[in-house]
Short mmCIF file of C-alpha atoms and ligand atoms in Angstrom, two decimals:
data_model
loop_
_atom_site.label_atom_id
_atom_site.label_comp_id
_atom_site.label_asym_id
_atom_site.label_seq_id
_atom_site.Cartn_x
_atom_site.Cartn_y
_atom_site.Cartn_z
CA MET A 1 35.28 162.36 -29.07
CA SER A 2 34.46 159.37 -26.56
CA THR A 3 31.83 159.92 -23.81
CA ALA A 4 34.53 158.10 -21.36
CA VAL A 5 35.72 160.27 -18.40
CA HIS A 6 39.36 160.10 -17.95
CA PHE A 7 40.05 159.41 -14.15
CA HIS A 8 42.75 160.64 -12.37
CA ASP A 9 43.21 159.35 -8.58
CA GLN A 10 44.41 162.16 -6.51
CA HIS A 11 43.41 160.87 -3.25
CA VAL A 12 45.97 160.60 -0.52
CA GLU A 13 45.32 159.26 2.69
CA GLY A 14 48.35 160.05 4.83
CA ALA A 15 49.63 161.95 7.87
CA GLY A 16 47.45 164.62 9.27
CA ASP A 17 45.19 164.08 6.07
CA SER A 18 42.38 161.68 6.54
CA PHE A 19 38.66 162.28 8.07
CA ARG A 20 39.82 160.14 11.30
CA ASP A 21 43.19 162.12 12.41
CA ASP A 22 41.74 165.34 11.78
CA VAL A 23 38.09 164.28 13.63
CA ILE A 24 40.42 163.48 16.77
CA LYS A 25 42.42 166.66 16.00
CA GLY A 26 39.46 168.54 15.94
CA LEU A 27 37.30 166.88 18.93
CA GLY A 28 40.78 167.24 20.79
CA ARG A 29 41.10 171.14 20.20
CA SER A 30 39.27 174.05 22.18
CA PRO A 31 36.90 175.30 20.72
CA LYS A 32 36.20 171.98 18.85
CA ALA A 33 36.10 172.39 15.02
CA LEU A 34 36.23 170.17 12.19
CA SER A 35 36.93 171.18 8.14
CA PRO A 36 33.98 171.93 6.35
CA LYS A 37 35.27 169.45 3.28
CA TYR A 38 33.93 166.45 5.55
CA PHE A 39 30.55 167.60 5.09
CA TYR A 40 30.89 165.69 1.38
CA ASP A 41 30.61 162.22 1.66
CA GLU A 42 28.05 160.69 -0.69
CA GLN A 43 24.88 161.26 1.75
CA GLY A 44 26.43 164.79 1.96
CA SER A 45 26.82 165.80 -1.55
CA ARG A 46 23.16 164.83 -1.77
CA LEU A 47 21.93 166.92 1.12
CA PHE A 48 23.98 170.03 -0.68
CA GLU A 49 22.31 169.33 -3.90
CA ALA A 50 19.20 169.46 -1.82
CA ILE A 51 19.89 172.77 0.20
CA CYS A 52 20.93 174.14 -3.45
CA GLU A 53 16.90 173.93 -4.02
CA GLN A 54 15.75 175.43 -0.54
CA PRO A 55 13.72 178.44 -1.54
CA GLU A 56 15.99 180.19 1.27
CA TYR A 57 19.17 179.30 -0.32
CA TYR A 58 19.47 182.05 -2.59
CA LEU A 59 22.91 181.50 -3.70
CA THR A 60 22.56 178.88 -6.39
CA ARG A 61 19.76 180.06 -8.46
CA THR A 62 21.33 183.79 -8.12
CA GLU A 63 24.53 182.47 -9.62
CA GLU A 64 23.13 180.36 -12.22
CA GLY A 65 20.98 183.81 -13.30
CA ILE A 66 24.48 185.73 -13.36
CA LEU A 67 26.34 182.95 -15.20
CA ALA A 68 23.40 182.31 -17.76
CA GLY A 69 22.96 186.04 -18.34
CA ALA A 70 26.92 186.69 -18.61
CA ALA A 71 28.25 183.32 -20.53
CA ALA A 72 28.81 185.28 -23.78
CA GLU A 73 30.66 187.59 -22.07
CA ILE A 74 32.55 185.47 -20.00
CA ALA A 75 33.43 183.40 -23.12
CA ALA A 76 34.79 186.71 -25.30
CA LEU A 77 37.07 187.30 -22.03
CA VAL A 78 38.04 183.80 -21.55
CA GLY A 79 38.73 182.90 -25.08
CA PRO A 80 38.29 179.22 -26.72
CA ASP A 81 40.25 176.13 -26.73
CA THR A 82 40.94 176.20 -22.91
CA LEU A 83 41.21 173.48 -20.61
CA MET A 84 38.47 173.98 -17.91
CA VAL A 85 39.11 173.05 -14.63
CA GLU A 86 36.28 173.15 -12.05
CA LEU A 87 37.00 173.01 -8.15
CA GLY A 88 34.55 170.99 -6.01
CA SER A 89 32.63 170.34 -9.34
CA GLY A 90 29.90 168.20 -7.37
CA ALA A 91 26.93 168.03 -9.94
CA SER A 92 28.84 169.88 -12.38
CA ARG A 93 25.67 171.58 -12.99
CA LYS A 94 26.57 174.99 -13.35
CA VAL A 95 29.62 174.56 -15.83
CA ARG A 96 26.54 173.55 -18.27
CA LEU A 97 25.48 177.32 -18.40
CA LEU A 98 29.03 178.27 -20.04
CA LEU A 99 29.60 175.30 -21.93
CA GLU A 100 27.94 176.10 -25.15
CA ALA A 101 29.20 179.60 -25.24
CA MET A 102 32.72 178.62 -23.87
CA ARG A 103 33.86 175.63 -26.05
CA PRO A 104 36.76 174.75 -23.59
CA SER A 105 38.56 171.77 -25.37
CA ARG A 106 38.69 169.82 -22.29
CA TYR A 107 36.86 170.09 -18.67
CA LEU A 108 38.51 168.88 -15.80
CA GLY A 109 36.04 167.99 -12.60
CA VAL A 110 37.93 167.77 -8.98
CA ASP A 111 36.39 166.38 -6.06
CA ILE A 112 36.52 164.85 -3.22
CA SER A 113 33.40 162.81 -3.36
CA ARG A 114 34.65 160.46 -5.73
CA ASP A 115 31.47 158.40 -6.58
CA PHE A 116 29.36 161.69 -6.92
CA LEU A 117 32.20 162.92 -9.17
CA LEU A 118 32.33 159.64 -11.49
CA GLN A 119 28.60 159.83 -11.45
CA SER A 120 28.21 163.48 -12.44
CA THR A 121 31.23 163.88 -15.08
CA ARG A 122 30.30 160.58 -17.21
CA ARG A 123 26.60 162.26 -17.29
CA LEU A 124 28.47 165.40 -18.48
CA ALA A 125 30.49 163.31 -20.79
CA ALA A 126 27.12 161.55 -22.30
CA ASP A 127 25.75 164.97 -22.49
CA TYR A 128 28.74 167.05 -24.40
CA PRO A 129 29.90 164.32 -26.86
CA TRP A 130 32.12 166.92 -28.38
CA LEU A 131 33.93 167.79 -25.19
CA GLU A 132 37.26 165.36 -23.59
CA VAL A 133 36.21 165.42 -19.83
CA HIS A 134 38.43 164.20 -17.24
CA ALA A 135 37.77 163.63 -13.49
CA ALA A 136 40.41 164.08 -10.70
CA TRP A 137 39.41 162.42 -7.06
CA GLY A 138 41.12 164.67 -4.81
CA ASP A 139 41.11 167.45 -1.90
CA PHE A 140 42.02 170.44 -4.04
CA SER A 141 42.32 172.62 -0.95
CA ARG A 142 45.58 170.57 -0.23
CA ARG A 143 47.13 170.10 -3.60
CA LEU A 144 46.11 170.77 -7.23
CA ASN A 145 47.68 168.13 -9.67
CA LEU A 146 46.67 169.04 -13.14
CA PRO A 147 46.54 165.99 -15.31
CA PRO A 148 49.48 165.44 -18.09
CA GLY A 149 49.25 167.11 -21.43
CA VAL A 150 48.03 170.48 -20.30
CA GLU A 151 51.22 172.08 -20.25
CA GLY A 152 51.34 175.36 -22.26
CA ARG A 153 47.79 175.15 -22.79
CA ARG A 154 45.48 178.56 -21.00
CA VAL A 155 43.32 176.86 -18.09
CA VAL A 156 40.57 178.44 -16.66
CA ALA A 157 39.80 177.63 -12.97
CA PHE A 158 35.71 177.55 -12.31
CA PHE A 159 35.43 177.84 -8.81
CA PRO A 160 31.42 178.67 -8.14
CA GLY A 161 29.05 178.58 -4.94
CA SER A 162 30.71 180.71 -3.20
CA SER A 163 33.09 177.91 -1.60
CA ILE A 164 35.82 180.22 -1.56
CA GLY A 165 33.56 181.53 1.48
CA ASN A 166 34.33 178.01 3.34
CA PHE A 167 38.24 179.15 3.90
CA THR A 168 39.16 182.30 6.70
CA PRO A 169 40.07 185.27 4.17
CA ALA A 170 43.86 184.44 4.73
CA GLU A 171 43.26 180.96 3.82
CA ALA A 172 41.62 181.95 0.70
CA GLU A 173 44.37 184.58 -0.31
CA ALA A 174 47.00 181.43 0.61
CA PHE A 175 44.66 179.31 -1.34
CA LEU A 176 44.40 181.63 -4.91
CA SER A 177 48.08 182.27 -4.69
CA ARG A 178 48.86 178.67 -4.68
CA LEU A 179 46.47 178.40 -7.42
CA ARG A 180 47.83 181.03 -9.30
CA ARG A 181 51.29 179.18 -8.90
CA ALA A 182 49.88 175.83 -10.15
CA LEU A 183 48.04 177.03 -13.45
CA PRO A 184 50.28 177.98 -16.53
CA PRO A 185 51.09 181.55 -16.85
CA GLY A 186 47.79 183.01 -18.71
CA SER A 187 44.97 181.32 -16.73
CA GLY A 188 42.09 183.13 -15.38
CA VAL A 189 39.61 182.21 -12.25
CA LEU A 190 36.00 182.26 -12.89
CA ILE A 191 34.79 182.23 -8.97
CA GLY A 192 31.49 182.94 -7.36
CA VAL A 193 31.75 184.98 -3.90
CA ASP A 194 28.60 185.75 -2.05
CA LEU A 195 28.02 189.22 -0.93
CA VAL A 196 27.58 190.65 2.86
CA LYS A 197 24.15 191.10 3.02
CA GLU A 198 21.15 191.84 5.62
CA ARG A 199 21.42 189.23 8.62
CA ARG A 200 17.86 187.80 7.99
CA LEU A 201 18.22 186.79 4.72
CA LEU A 202 21.88 185.37 5.66
CA GLU A 203 20.94 183.38 8.50
CA ALA A 204 17.12 182.00 6.59
CA ALA A 205 19.27 180.75 4.11
CA TYR A 206 21.35 178.42 6.30
CA ASN A 207 18.54 177.36 8.45
CA ASP A 208 15.56 176.12 5.84
CA ALA A 209 12.51 175.19 6.59
CA ALA A 210 12.69 172.05 5.46
CA GLY A 211 15.49 171.19 7.51
CA ILE A 212 17.89 170.06 4.83
CA THR A 213 20.87 171.94 6.15
CA ALA A 214 20.18 170.63 9.61
CA ALA A 215 20.69 167.37 8.26
CA PHE A 216 23.49 168.19 6.02
CA ASN A 217 25.63 169.38 9.26
CA LEU A 218 24.35 166.45 11.38
CA ASN A 219 25.43 163.93 8.85
CA LEU A 220 28.93 164.79 9.58
CA LEU A 221 27.82 162.60 13.07
CA GLU A 222 26.50 159.99 11.16
CA ARG A 223 29.75 159.67 9.25
CA MET A 224 31.93 159.37 12.30
CA ARG A 225 29.97 156.48 13.36
CA HIS A 226 29.70 154.86 10.38
CA GLU A 227 32.91 155.53 8.85
CA LEU A 228 35.16 155.27 11.97
CA GLY A 229 33.18 153.47 14.66
CA ALA A 230 32.61 156.59 16.67
CA GLU A 231 30.00 156.16 19.39
CA VAL A 232 28.04 159.23 19.57
CA GLU A 233 24.17 159.87 19.80
CA VAL A 234 23.21 161.84 16.75
CA ASP A 235 19.87 163.24 18.18
CA THR A 236 21.52 165.13 21.21
CA PHE A 237 23.11 167.61 18.94
CA ARG A 238 21.13 169.95 17.36
CA HIS A 239 22.56 172.13 13.90
CA GLN A 240 22.89 176.05 14.64
CA ALA A 241 23.76 178.89 12.27
CA PHE A 242 23.96 182.46 12.74
CA TYR A 243 25.62 185.58 11.14
CA ASN A 244 28.91 186.52 13.28
CA GLU A 245 28.59 190.05 11.71
CA ALA A 246 32.17 191.30 13.24
CA ALA A 247 33.69 188.35 10.93
CA SER A 248 31.55 188.55 8.09
CA ARG A 249 30.76 184.92 8.13
CA ILE A 250 27.80 182.58 8.67
CA GLU A 251 28.97 180.07 11.31
CA MET A 252 27.65 176.66 11.48
CA HIS A 253 28.05 174.44 14.88
CA LEU A 254 26.57 171.48 16.25
CA VAL A 255 25.46 172.28 19.66
CA SER A 256 25.55 169.28 22.19
CA ASP A 257 22.09 169.46 24.09
CA ARG A 258 23.74 167.48 27.08
CA ARG A 259 27.01 166.80 29.18
CA GLN A 260 28.49 163.77 27.19
CA GLY A 261 31.36 162.25 25.52
CA ILE A 262 31.98 161.41 22.13
CA LEU A 263 33.81 158.14 22.12
CA LEU A 264 36.48 157.33 19.40
CA ASP A 265 39.20 154.96 18.98
CA GLY A 266 39.26 154.28 23.30
CA ARG A 267 39.52 158.13 23.87
CA ARG A 268 36.22 159.98 25.07
CA PHE A 269 36.01 163.54 23.72
CA ALA A 270 33.86 165.46 26.74
CA PHE A 271 31.21 167.97 25.57
CA GLU A 272 29.37 170.47 28.32
CA GLU A 273 25.94 171.18 27.78
CA GLY A 274 25.45 173.82 25.01
CA GLU A 275 29.21 173.21 23.99
CA THR A 276 29.54 172.96 20.23
CA LEU A 277 31.41 171.34 17.53
CA HIS A 278 32.11 174.39 14.85
CA THR A 279 31.68 172.88 11.28
CA GLU A 280 31.69 175.53 9.00
CA ASN A 281 32.73 179.19 8.10
CA SER A 282 30.88 180.81 5.03
CA CYS A 283 32.45 184.27 4.68
CA LYS A 284 30.80 186.71 2.78
CA TYR A 285 32.75 189.70 1.06
CA SER A 286 31.48 192.92 -0.57
CA VAL A 287 32.86 193.22 -4.31
CA GLU A 288 35.56 195.63 -2.98
CA ALA A 289 36.95 193.50 0.17
CA PHE A 290 36.87 190.32 -2.15
CA GLN A 291 38.58 192.34 -5.31
CA ALA A 292 41.77 193.13 -2.74
CA LEU A 293 41.91 189.80 -1.59
CA ALA A 294 42.75 188.30 -5.20
CA GLU A 295 45.15 191.27 -5.39
CA ARG A 296 46.67 190.20 -2.33
CA ALA A 297 46.91 186.65 -4.22
CA GLY A 298 48.39 187.98 -7.40
CA TYR A 299 45.29 188.37 -9.18
CA ARG A 300 43.44 191.54 -11.01
CA SER A 301 39.64 191.05 -10.69
CA SER A 302 39.21 192.21 -14.45
CA ALA A 303 35.58 191.74 -14.56
CA VAL A 304 32.40 191.55 -12.10
CA TRP A 305 28.85 190.61 -12.54
CA SER A 306 25.82 190.61 -10.13
CA ASP A 307 22.40 190.25 -9.85
CA ASP A 308 19.92 193.35 -9.48
CA GLN A 309 19.66 192.64 -5.94
CA ALA A 310 23.33 192.60 -5.39
CA LEU A 311 23.02 189.24 -3.60
CA PHE A 312 25.77 187.34 -4.97
CA SER A 313 28.75 187.88 -7.29
CA VAL A 314 30.91 186.28 -10.01
CA HIS A 315 34.32 187.38 -10.75
CA TYR A 316 36.80 186.47 -13.01
CA LEU A 317 40.53 187.25 -11.93
CA SER A 318 43.58 187.15 -14.26
CA GLY A 319 46.90 186.28 -13.28
C1 AVI B 401 29.95 174.79 -0.48
N1 AVI B 401 29.20 176.07 0.39
C2 AVI B 401 29.63 177.17 -0.20
C3 AVI B 401 28.52 176.10 1.17
C4 AVI B 401 27.94 177.63 1.67
O1 AVI B 401 26.98 178.01 1.76
O2 AVI B 401 28.65 177.63 2.42
C5 AVI B 401 27.88 174.97 1.83
C6 AVI B 401 26.90 175.22 2.71
N2 AVI B 401 26.90 175.01 3.82
C7 AVI B 401 25.24 175.31 4.49
N3 AVI B 401 24.92 175.27 3.47
C8 AVI B 401 25.30 175.50 2.25
#
């Protein structure tokens, strides 16, 4: 097998599907809000990788421990010769914990950050010469197109990191149903889900002492300046992350420290002092609540793994 990556451009810039349109919509809304998918330009993807290394951000290392410990069991459940599709593949790091045990015949990384996707999948192809590596650049939260030639193959969708938590529960359910319909019958989903836990641990994870999560959040404003030509004083906003217990989610916001406006395309979006732009939800589930959600989407959670402190869970969903 060659170490070249098969690249599929599935990026669609169209009505209602661009950073500019969504920023204009999101700033015009009350309360102001923007999808967290816009965090991931190249700098944002890099900052996210740095978040994963922070001591307070238990999610990554805990999930990696679970995957490493359960790799043989996962491989036995999933079976060989599958197409492994990683949604939001980022650095394609966690999949390395599974590849030797699972031996899929193809890997497809899908990510919204083009250059990051290409670099990561090229490294993967070089490190696993027996694996046929594909990369699809696109927004899988909107549409999921599998590359040609997968008909009749069993697919395992790998969705690690608790990225499912960045959807609301209703969106997560709709997303999983769409995923189920998009994949061939008999396909499964291996999905990481962060668990509900005490506020102190959750809030620390999203307010790391090194300020990396703050930089990640504020990078959205930098993106608006560089990519859209927005006039915004980044240092007049601050990062905020707190646990909304009633909704079982961490919320991230950018708080304006004064009355001001963001100027974009000849429009002024006014902020009061203390007003926020809501940039992310990160929903937390109990194992049972996530199993119930998966069932509503037409899946059965046929195996669940967790760590001994019950911080994080990995589910295998069968369609
Ligand atoms: C990608 N996603 C699951 C991360 C999370 O924990 O919600 C993104 C993140 N936001 C702040 N820190 C990390």
